[in-house]
Amino acid sequence: MKKPITMVIGGLGVRGYEVYASYAYRHPQNVTVVAVADPDPEKRAAAKARFHLPDSACYPDMETLLQQPRLADVAVIATQDRQHIAHALPALEKGYHLLLEKPISPDVRECIALRDAAHRCGRVVAVAHVLRYTEIFSAVKQLLQQGAIGKLIHMDLIENVAYWHFAHSYVRGNWRRAEETSPMILAKSCHDMDILRWLADAPCESLSSVGGLSVFTGKNAPTGAADRCLHCAIERSCPYSARRIYLENEKTGVLHGNTDWPCSVLDDHPTEQSITRALAEGPYGRCVYACDNDVADHQCVSMAFENGVCATFTVTAFTAECCRSLRAMGSLGELEIDMLNNRIMVRRFGEAEEVLNLEKIRDKFAGHGGGDDRMMDAFVEMLADEGTAPKTSIDVSVDSHIMAMAAEHSRLCGGQNVLLRDFAAQNTAGGCV
């Protein structure tokens, strides 16, 4: 390995700090963080201490950082969704390679503009489509390439968001309103559009989509529900109770020892006292039936790819577990993944089932099924060995975003079939489909 690549990080939230900064801290032989930007002084102070940065390397916002001469090899853009392009384009012009948190943008024209700028500037733009880097999806890709189930015919992918995760991010949290961030199918599921396009090994030709916001509205509030969970007479019987999710839930609550996400979103140093205060005063203590959310809580997409492969995708809030499920069906067999146990079941027609047990993921830093760290490893290796192509190029990442935006257009238009080529062309030109 050559000397570490240098990096600046814009946005010190869950992704910027807990994923990218964390990786740099744990792998100093790979990455050196030389500057950070965030409007929160406490987050800047934490990064300053962690990386022994001078005050002059800690900026109040990404705009100020980008006014400086180029400070590093790579700029991580982990700011809010609708800030990405405003930060990514000037960073490219400064000469930075980019590690860009998804989504790129909820605007087709901005996605195309970033792709064109990356080519013009000769810089790498890697969008954080981390599913490609997980061991389980990498193994599925290899099996399909090897013809393990013959010719791929159809895929059925389900994103099980989990009831508490959806309530946290898409009802109470930052991604609850499409006009402020992105439609849920883009913010949450451009990962899935990307993985389907990757596994299909062809661009998507057409799609249609249905779904909507069916549960988390005021008209569905149970009798006796209050606007805040801490003062609600029926809170103990509600699975979406903020008290239950952030304090008591075995997987997520601080009373069970969780001080990471999602509790870290409510307070940088979660304790029972600090989380209780956040629930009393902040947005995460609101009743899920009394928020200002408008994104869909379930959506289904039906896709046809240019090589004849078909796929269906479902994203839903209404699951107990937080994971993805995939079945791929081919001319000679089928395969299915069990992401919770990190295994793949291969069923070749007329043969006994073969179970491929992958290594169990136990590392607390193994976010997205281990994909976060594996993505960072690949990104570092790519830049250290100039000429190596990224596993996910900006061109293909733009494809996945157009798929997601076309799916949202179809959903809002009653499920009409959308031709991707026409949708991209008409939206790039500023018109409407």
mmCIF file of N, CA and C in Angstrom, residues 273-378:
data_model
loop_
_atom_site.group_PDB
_atom_site.id
_atom_site.type_symbol
_atom_site.label_atom_id
_atom_site.label_comp_id
_atom_site.label_asym_id
_atom_site.label_seq_id
_atom_site.Cartn_x
_atom_site.Cartn_y
_atom_site.Cartn_z
ATOM 1 N N GLN A 273 -31.065 9.970 30.422
ATOM 2 C CA GLN A 273 -31.504 11.332 30.694
ATOM 3 C C GLN A 273 -31.518 12.188 29.418
ATOM 4 N N SER A 274 -30.458 12.093 28.620
ATOM 5 C CA SER A 274 -30.383 12.935 27.423
ATOM 6 C C SER A 274 -31.410 12.522 26.377
ATOM 7 N N ILE A 275 -31.658 11.220 26.252
ATOM 8 C CA ILE A 275 -32.658 10.763 25.287
ATOM 9 C C ILE A 275 -34.060 11.142 25.749
ATOM 10 N N THR A 276 -34.325 11.018 27.037
ATOM 11 C CA THR A 276 -35.633 11.430 27.552
ATOM 12 C C THR A 276 -35.866 12.913 27.294
ATOM 13 N N ARG A 277 -34.836 13.718 27.487
ATOM 14 C CA ARG A 277 -34.955 15.150 27.216
ATOM 15 C C ARG A 277 -35.211 15.398 25.731
ATOM 16 N N ALA A 278 -34.519 14.675 24.864
ATOM 17 C CA ALA A 278 -34.721 14.835 23.423
ATOM 18 C C ALA A 278 -36.140 14.450 23.021
ATOM 19 N N LEU A 279 -36.686 13.425 23.654
ATOM 20 C CA LEU A 279 -38.055 13.011 23.323
ATOM 21 C C LEU A 279 -39.076 14.038 23.808
ATOM 22 N N ALA A 280 -38.752 14.719 24.886
ATOM 23 C CA ALA A 280 -39.668 15.737 25.416
ATOM 24 C C ALA A 280 -39.644 17.012 24.586
ATOM 25 N N GLU A 281 -38.490 17.294 23.959
ATOM 26 C CA GLU A 281 -38.325 18.598 23.316
ATOM 27 C C GLU A 281 -38.165 18.549 21.801
ATOM 28 N N GLY A 282 -37.679 17.442 21.273
ATOM 29 C CA GLY A 282 -37.303 17.403 19.857
ATOM 30 C C GLY A 282 -38.265 16.636 18.977
ATOM 31 N N PRO A 283 -37.964 16.555 17.689
ATOM 32 C CA PRO A 283 -38.871 15.939 16.719
ATOM 33 C C PRO A 283 -39.061 14.443 16.893
ATOM 34 N N TYR A 284 -38.078 13.769 17.510
ATOM 35 C CA TYR A 284 -38.163 12.314 17.603
ATOM 36 C C TYR A 284 -39.094 11.834 18.718
ATOM 37 N N GLY A 285 -39.634 12.768 19.494
ATOM 38 C CA GLY A 285 -40.605 12.397 20.523
ATOM 39 C C GLY A 285 -42.040 12.559 20.077
ATOM 40 N N ARG A 286 -42.235 12.947 18.804
ATOM 41 C CA ARG A 286 -43.588 13.169 18.310
ATOM 42 C C ARG A 286 -44.314 11.858 18.039
ATOM 43 N N CYS A 287 -45.624 11.890 18.174
ATOM 44 C CA CYS A 287 -46.461 10.764 17.765
ATOM 45 C C CYS A 287 -46.327 10.577 16.258
ATOM 46 N N VAL A 288 -46.221 9.342 15.803
ATOM 47 C CA VAL A 288 -46.057 9.085 14.372
ATOM 48 C C VAL A 288 -47.301 9.475 13.571
ATOM 49 N N TYR A 289 -48.421 9.679 14.272
ATOM 50 C CA TYR A 289 -49.645 10.091 13.585
ATOM 51 C C TYR A 289 -49.831 11.606 13.642
ATOM 52 N N ALA A 290 -48.858 12.321 14.196
ATOM 53 C CA ALA A 290 -48.965 13.780 14.338
ATOM 54 C C ALA A 290 -47.719 14.485 13.819
ATOM 55 N N CYS A 291 -47.077 13.907 12.792
ATOM 56 C CA CYS A 291 -45.896 14.519 12.191
ATOM 57 C C CYS A 291 -46.276 15.184 10.866
ATOM 58 N N ASP A 292 -45.306 15.840 10.262
ATOM 59 C CA ASP A 292 -45.548 16.524 8.993
ATOM 60 C C ASP A 292 -44.956 15.754 7.816
ATOM 61 N N ASN A 293 -44.898 14.431 7.927
ATOM 62 C CA ASN A 293 -44.335 13.570 6.891
ATOM 63 C C ASN A 293 -45.265 13.451 5.691
ATOM 64 N N ASP A 294 -44.656 13.222 4.499
ATOM 65 C CA ASP A 294 -45.485 13.006 3.314
ATOM 66 C C ASP A 294 -44.932 11.939 2.375
ATOM 67 N N VAL A 295 -43.809 11.285 2.724
ATOM 68 C CA VAL A 295 -43.254 10.270 1.820
ATOM 69 C C VAL A 295 -44.014 8.953 1.975
ATOM 70 N N ALA A 296 -43.982 8.147 0.931
ATOM 71 C CA ALA A 296 -44.688 6.865 0.931
ATOM 72 C C ALA A 296 -44.149 5.955 2.025
ATOM 73 N N ASP A 297 -45.039 5.170 2.625
ATOM 74 C CA ASP A 297 -44.584 4.180 3.607
ATOM 75 C C ASP A 297 -44.536 2.769 3.018
ATOM 76 N N HIS A 298 -44.935 2.620 1.763
ATOM 77 C CA HIS A 298 -44.762 1.365 1.048
ATOM 78 C C HIS A 298 -44.803 1.663 -0.446
ATOM 79 N N GLN A 299 -44.031 0.910 -1.219
ATOM 80 C CA GLN A 299 -44.002 1.133 -2.663
ATOM 81 C C GLN A 299 -43.521 -0.132 -3.365
ATOM 82 N N CYS A 300 -44.117 -0.428 -4.504
ATOM 83 C CA CYS A 300 -43.744 -1.583 -5.324
ATOM 84 C C CYS A 300 -43.371 -1.102 -6.720
ATOM 85 N N VAL A 301 -42.320 -1.685 -7.278
ATOM 86 C CA VAL A 301 -41.848 -1.320 -8.616
ATOM 87 C C VAL A 301 -41.691 -2.582 -9.448
ATOM 88 N N SER A 302 -42.180 -2.534 -10.674
ATOM 89 C CA SER A 302 -42.011 -3.633 -11.632
ATOM 90 C C SER A 302 -41.131 -3.143 -12.768
ATOM 91 N N MET A 303 -40.058 -3.870 -13.065
ATOM 92 C CA MET A 303 -39.029 -3.403 -13.992
ATOM 93 C C MET A 303 -38.747 -4.402 -15.104
ATOM 94 N N ALA A 304 -38.440 -3.875 -16.276
ATOM 95 C CA ALA A 304 -37.949 -4.681 -17.396
ATOM 96 C C ALA A 304 -36.598 -4.120 -17.814
ATOM 97 N N PHE A 305 -35.590 -4.989 -17.921
ATOM 98 C CA PHE A 305 -34.247 -4.571 -18.302
ATOM 99 C C PHE A 305 -34.007 -4.854 -19.779
ATOM 100 N N GLU A 306 -33.024 -4.172 -20.335
ATOM 101 C CA GLU A 306 -32.810 -4.228 -21.781
ATOM 102 C C GLU A 306 -32.423 -5.609 -22.285
ATOM 103 N N ASN A 307 -31.896 -6.468 -21.417
ATOM 104 C CA ASN A 307 -31.514 -7.818 -21.836
ATOM 105 C C ASN A 307 -32.616 -8.842 -21.592
ATOM 106 N N GLY A 308 -33.824 -8.397 -21.243
ATOM 107 C CA GLY A 308 -34.942 -9.315 -21.058
ATOM 108 C C GLY A 308 -35.179 -9.745 -19.624
ATOM 109 N N VAL A 309 -34.255 -9.445 -18.720
ATOM 110 C CA VAL A 309 -34.460 -9.762 -17.305
ATOM 111 C C VAL A 309 -35.576 -8.873 -16.747
ATOM 112 N N CYS A 310 -36.440 -9.463 -15.920
ATOM 113 C CA CYS A 310 -37.488 -8.712 -15.232
ATOM 114 C C CYS A 310 -37.221 -8.736 -13.733
ATOM 115 N N ALA A 311 -37.754 -7.740 -13.031
ATOM 116 C CA ALA A 311 -37.579 -7.690 -11.575
ATOM 117 C C ALA A 311 -38.742 -6.967 -10.935
ATOM 118 N N THR A 312 -39.025 -7.352 -9.709
ATOM 119 C CA THR A 312 -39.956 -6.605 -8.872
ATOM 120 C C THR A 312 -39.214 -6.169 -7.621
ATOM 121 N N PHE A 313 -39.583 -5.009 -7.139
ATOM 122 C CA PHE A 313 -38.979 -4.476 -5.910
ATOM 123 C C PHE A 313 -40.070 -3.930 -5.013
ATOM 124 N N THR A 314 -39.990 -4.269 -3.743
ATOM 125 C CA THR A 314 -40.915 -3.754 -2.741
ATOM 126 C C THR A 314 -40.117 -3.149 -1.604
ATOM 127 N N VAL A 315 -40.473 -1.928 -1.213
ATOM 128 C CA VAL A 315 -39.917 -1.317 -0.005
ATOM 129 C C VAL A 315 -41.084 -1.062 0.931
ATOM 130 N N THR A 316 -40.953 -1.474 2.177
ATOM 131 C CA THR A 316 -42.074 -1.369 3.097
ATOM 132 C C THR A 316 -41.613 -1.056 4.510
ATOM 133 N N ALA A 317 -42.401 -0.215 5.172
ATOM 134 C CA ALA A 317 -42.136 0.113 6.570
ATOM 135 C C ALA A 317 -42.555 -1.009 7.505
ATOM 136 N N PHE A 318 -43.408 -1.906 7.032
ATOM 137 C CA PHE A 318 -44.173 -2.758 7.941
ATOM 138 C C PHE A 318 -43.566 -4.152 8.068
ATOM 139 N N THR A 319 -42.361 -4.179 8.628
ATOM 140 C CA THR A 319 -41.671 -5.436 8.902
ATOM 141 C C THR A 319 -41.049 -5.366 10.289
ATOM 142 N N ALA A 320 -40.847 -6.530 10.883
ATOM 143 C CA ALA A 320 -40.216 -6.587 12.205
ATOM 144 C C ALA A 320 -38.709 -6.412 12.097
ATOM 145 N N GLU A 321 -38.106 -7.060 11.092
ATOM 146 C CA GLU A 321 -36.658 -7.027 10.936
ATOM 147 C C GLU A 321 -36.249 -5.980 9.913
ATOM 148 N N CYS A 322 -35.010 -5.530 10.031
ATOM 149 C CA CYS A 322 -34.424 -4.554 9.113
ATOM 150 C C CYS A 322 -33.401 -5.290 8.256
ATOM 151 N N CYS A 323 -33.783 -5.639 7.032
ATOM 152 C CA CYS A 323 -32.892 -6.415 6.174
ATOM 153 C C CYS A 323 -33.450 -6.396 4.753
ATOM 154 N N ARG A 324 -32.740 -7.025 3.849
ATOM 155 C CA ARG A 324 -33.227 -7.199 2.488
ATOM 156 C C ARG A 324 -33.400 -8.675 2.183
ATOM 157 N N SER A 325 -34.405 -8.967 1.367
ATOM 158 C CA SER A 325 -34.668 -10.329 0.923
ATOM 159 C C SER A 325 -34.582 -10.358 -0.595
ATOM 160 N N LEU A 326 -33.958 -11.393 -1.149
ATOM 161 C CA LEU A 326 -33.830 -11.505 -2.596
ATOM 162 C C LEU A 326 -34.029 -12.946 -3.033
ATOM 163 N N ARG A 327 -34.840 -13.112 -4.065
ATOM 164 C CA ARG A 327 -34.901 -14.378 -4.798
ATOM 165 C C ARG A 327 -34.563 -14.084 -6.242
ATOM 166 N N ALA A 328 -33.663 -14.860 -6.799
ATOM 167 C CA ALA A 328 -33.314 -14.756 -8.214
ATOM 168 C C ALA A 328 -33.664 -16.077 -8.876
ATOM 169 N N MET A 329 -34.399 -16.009 -9.970
ATOM 170 C CA MET A 329 -34.888 -17.202 -10.655
ATOM 171 C C MET A 329 -34.290 -17.296 -12.044
ATOM 172 N N GLY A 330 -33.723 -18.452 -12.350
ATOM 173 C CA GLY A 330 -33.067 -18.649 -13.636
ATOM 174 C C GLY A 330 -33.601 -19.855 -14.368
ATOM 175 N N SER A 331 -33.047 -20.118 -15.530
ATOM 176 C CA SER A 331 -33.526 -21.217 -16.367
ATOM 177 C C SER A 331 -33.199 -22.585 -15.790
ATOM 178 N N LEU A 332 -32.215 -22.654 -14.884
ATOM 179 C CA LEU A 332 -31.794 -23.945 -14.330
ATOM 180 C C LEU A 332 -31.945 -24.038 -12.817
ATOM 181 N N GLY A 333 -32.477 -22.989 -12.196
ATOM 182 C CA GLY A 333 -32.616 -23.041 -10.745
ATOM 183 C C GLY A 333 -32.942 -21.680 -10.179
ATOM 184 N N GLU A 334 -32.903 -21.594 -8.861
ATOM 185 C CA GLU A 334 -33.161 -20.329 -8.179
ATOM 186 C C GLU A 334 -32.203 -20.193 -7.005
ATOM 187 N N LEU A 335 -32.034 -18.949 -6.538
ATOM 188 C CA LEU A 335 -31.274 -18.738 -5.310
ATOM 189 C C LEU A 335 -32.008 -17.729 -4.453
ATOM 190 N N GLU A 336 -31.762 -17.804 -3.167
ATOM 191 C CA GLU A 336 -32.420 -16.933 -2.198
ATOM 192 C C GLU A 336 -31.402 -16.555 -1.140
ATOM 193 N N ILE A 337 -31.462 -15.305 -0.668
ATOM 194 C CA ILE A 337 -30.529 -14.884 0.367
ATOM 195 C C ILE A 337 -31.236 -14.780 1.715
ATOM 196 N N ASP A 338 -30.474 -15.065 2.755
ATOM 197 C CA ASP A 338 -30.899 -14.841 4.141
ATOM 198 C C ASP A 338 -29.885 -13.864 4.720
ATOM 199 N N MET A 339 -30.225 -12.566 4.645
ATOM 200 C CA MET A 339 -29.253 -11.540 5.018
ATOM 201 C C MET A 339 -29.008 -11.518 6.521
ATOM 202 N N LEU A 340 -30.000 -11.904 7.310
ATOM 203 C CA LEU A 340 -29.821 -11.885 8.759
ATOM 204 C C LEU A 340 -28.787 -12.906 9.208
ATOM 205 N N ASN A 341 -28.728 -14.034 8.503
ATOM 206 C CA ASN A 341 -27.763 -15.078 8.848
ATOM 207 C C ASN A 341 -26.613 -15.162 7.850
ATOM 208 N N ASN A 342 -26.589 -14.225 6.890
ATOM 209 C CA ASN A 342 -25.505 -14.128 5.911
ATOM 210 C C ASN A 342 -25.271 -15.458 5.196
ATOM 211 N N ARG A 343 -26.339 -15.944 4.570
ATOM 212 C CA ARG A 343 -26.213 -17.196 3.829
ATOM 213 C C ARG A 343 -27.050 -17.130 2.551
ATOM 214 N N ILE A 344 -26.684 -17.985 1.601
ATOM 215 C CA ILE A 344 -27.374 -18.061 0.316
ATOM 216 C C ILE A 344 -27.815 -19.500 0.089
ATOM 217 N N MET A 345 -29.077 -19.683 -0.274
ATOM 218 C CA MET A 345 -29.596 -20.996 -0.617
ATOM 219 C C MET A 345 -29.690 -21.103 -2.132
ATOM 220 N N VAL A 346 -28.987 -22.081 -2.702
ATOM 221 C CA VAL A 346 -29.003 -22.311 -4.145
ATOM 222 C C VAL A 346 -29.773 -23.590 -4.405
ATOM 223 N N ARG A 347 -30.810 -23.510 -5.227
ATOM 224 C CA ARG A 347 -31.673 -24.662 -5.517
ATOM 225 C C ARG A 347 -31.662 -24.905 -7.019
ATOM 226 N N ARG A 348 -30.773 -25.782 -7.454
ATOM 227 C CA ARG A 348 -30.721 -26.154 -8.861
ATOM 228 C C ARG A 348 -31.802 -27.196 -9.113
ATOM 229 N N PHE A 349 -32.520 -27.028 -10.187
ATOM 230 C CA PHE A 349 -33.655 -27.903 -10.465
ATOM 231 C C PHE A 349 -33.211 -29.366 -10.520
ATOM 232 N N GLY A 350 -33.914 -30.198 -9.753
ATOM 233 C CA GLY A 350 -33.618 -31.627 -9.728
ATOM 234 C C GLY A 350 -32.479 -32.016 -8.822
ATOM 235 N N GLU A 351 -31.916 -31.036 -8.074
ATOM 236 C CA GLU A 351 -30.800 -31.320 -7.178
ATOM 237 C C GLU A 351 -31.140 -30.861 -5.765
ATOM 238 N N ALA A 352 -30.398 -31.388 -4.802
ATOM 239 C CA ALA A 352 -30.593 -30.987 -3.411
ATOM 240 C C ALA A 352 -30.164 -29.539 -3.215
ATOM 241 N N GLU A 353 -30.823 -28.860 -2.285
ATOM 242 C CA GLU A 353 -30.473 -27.467 -1.982
ATOM 243 C C GLU A 353 -29.047 -27.378 -1.454
ATOM 244 N N GLU A 354 -28.326 -26.382 -1.924
ATOM 245 C CA GLU A 354 -26.983 -26.097 -1.431
ATOM 246 C C GLU A 354 -27.028 -24.801 -0.634
ATOM 247 N N VAL A 355 -26.528 -24.837 0.584
ATOM 248 C CA VAL A 355 -26.524 -23.653 1.438
ATOM 249 C C VAL A 355 -25.093 -23.144 1.555
ATOM 250 N N LEU A 356 -24.897 -21.906 1.150
ATOM 251 C CA LEU A 356 -23.582 -21.267 1.244
ATOM 252 C C LEU A 356 -23.584 -20.369 2.469
ATOM 253 N N ASN A 357 -22.881 -20.792 3.507
ATOM 254 C CA ASN A 357 -22.806 -20.011 4.740
ATOM 255 C C ASN A 357 -21.606 -19.072 4.666
ATOM 256 N N LEU A 358 -21.895 -17.789 4.591
ATOM 257 C CA LEU A 358 -20.838 -16.789 4.568
ATOM 258 C C LEU A 358 -20.444 -16.444 6.003
ATOM 259 N N GLU A 359 -19.367 -15.734 6.134
ATOM 260 C CA GLU A 359 -18.884 -15.391 7.480
ATOM 261 C C GLU A 359 -19.896 -14.513 8.202
ATOM 262 N N LYS A 360 -20.226 -14.885 9.434
ATOM 263 C CA LYS A 360 -21.154 -14.085 10.220
ATOM 264 C C LYS A 360 -20.547 -12.721 10.527
ATOM 265 N N ILE A 361 -21.367 -11.689 10.425
ATOM 266 C CA ILE A 361 -20.897 -10.319 10.640
ATOM 267 C C ILE A 361 -21.156 -9.935 12.092
ATOM 268 N N ARG A 362 -20.093 -9.783 12.849
ATOM 269 C CA ARG A 362 -20.230 -9.454 14.266
ATOM 270 C C ARG A 362 -19.624 -8.091 14.619
ATOM 271 N N ASP A 363 -18.814 -7.558 13.715
ATOM 272 C CA ASP A 363 -18.132 -6.294 13.986
ATOM 273 C C ASP A 363 -19.143 -5.162 14.109
ATOM 274 N N LYS A 364 -19.081 -4.375 15.154
ATOM 275 C CA LYS A 364 -20.007 -3.251 15.348
ATOM 276 C C LYS A 364 -19.876 -2.210 14.254
ATOM 277 N N PHE A 365 -18.725 -2.232 13.531
ATOM 278 C CA PHE A 365 -18.519 -1.251 12.464
ATOM 279 C C PHE A 365 -18.963 -1.792 11.099
ATOM 280 N N ALA A 366 -19.551 -2.982 11.074
ATOM 281 C CA ALA A 366 -19.891 -3.610 9.804
ATOM 282 C C ALA A 366 -21.271 -3.167 9.334
ATOM 283 N N GLY A 367 -21.430 -1.872 9.102
ATOM 284 C CA GLY A 367 -22.705 -1.337 8.653
ATOM 285 C C GLY A 367 -23.077 -1.833 7.272
ATOM 286 N N HIS A 368 -24.407 -1.906 7.019
ATOM 287 C CA HIS A 368 -24.934 -2.385 5.746
ATOM 288 C C HIS A 368 -24.347 -3.758 5.396
ATOM 289 N N GLY A 369 -24.418 -4.673 6.343
ATOM 290 C CA GLY A 369 -23.951 -6.025 6.075
ATOM 291 C C GLY A 369 -22.473 -6.101 5.755
ATOM 292 N N GLY A 370 -21.688 -5.192 6.323
ATOM 293 C CA GLY A 370 -20.250 -5.167 6.060
ATOM 294 C C GLY A 370 -19.870 -4.327 4.859
ATOM 295 N N GLY A 371 -20.862 -3.787 4.151
ATOM 296 C CA GLY A 371 -20.589 -3.061 2.919
ATOM 297 C C GLY A 371 -19.868 -1.750 3.114
ATOM 298 N N ASP A 372 -20.100 -1.076 4.241
ATOM 299 C CA ASP A 372 -19.480 0.230 4.449
ATOM 300 C C ASP A 372 -17.954 0.136 4.451
ATOM 301 N N ASP A 373 -17.405 -0.747 5.279
ATOM 302 C CA ASP A 373 -15.948 -0.869 5.341
ATOM 303 C C ASP A 373 -15.377 -1.458 4.054
ATOM 304 N N ARG A 374 -16.063 -2.416 3.457
ATOM 305 C CA ARG A 374 -15.571 -3.013 2.215
ATOM 306 C C ARG A 374 -15.565 -1.979 1.085
ATOM 307 N N MET A 375 -16.563 -1.094 1.069
ATOM 308 C CA MET A 375 -16.567 -0.014 0.087
ATOM 309 C C MET A 375 -15.367 0.896 0.290
ATOM 310 N N MET A 376 -15.098 1.261 1.547
ATOM 311 C CA MET A 376 -13.963 2.135 1.824
ATOM 312 C C MET A 376 -12.649 1.463 1.450
ATOM 313 N N ASP A 377 -12.513 0.181 1.755
ATOM 314 C CA ASP A 377 -11.304 -0.545 1.362
ATOM 315 C C ASP A 377 -11.097 -0.477 -0.153
ATOM 316 N N ALA A 378 -12.174 -0.735 -0.897
ATOM 317 C CA ALA A 378 -12.076 -0.738 -2.360
ATOM 318 C C ALA A 378 -11.773 0.653 -2.904
#
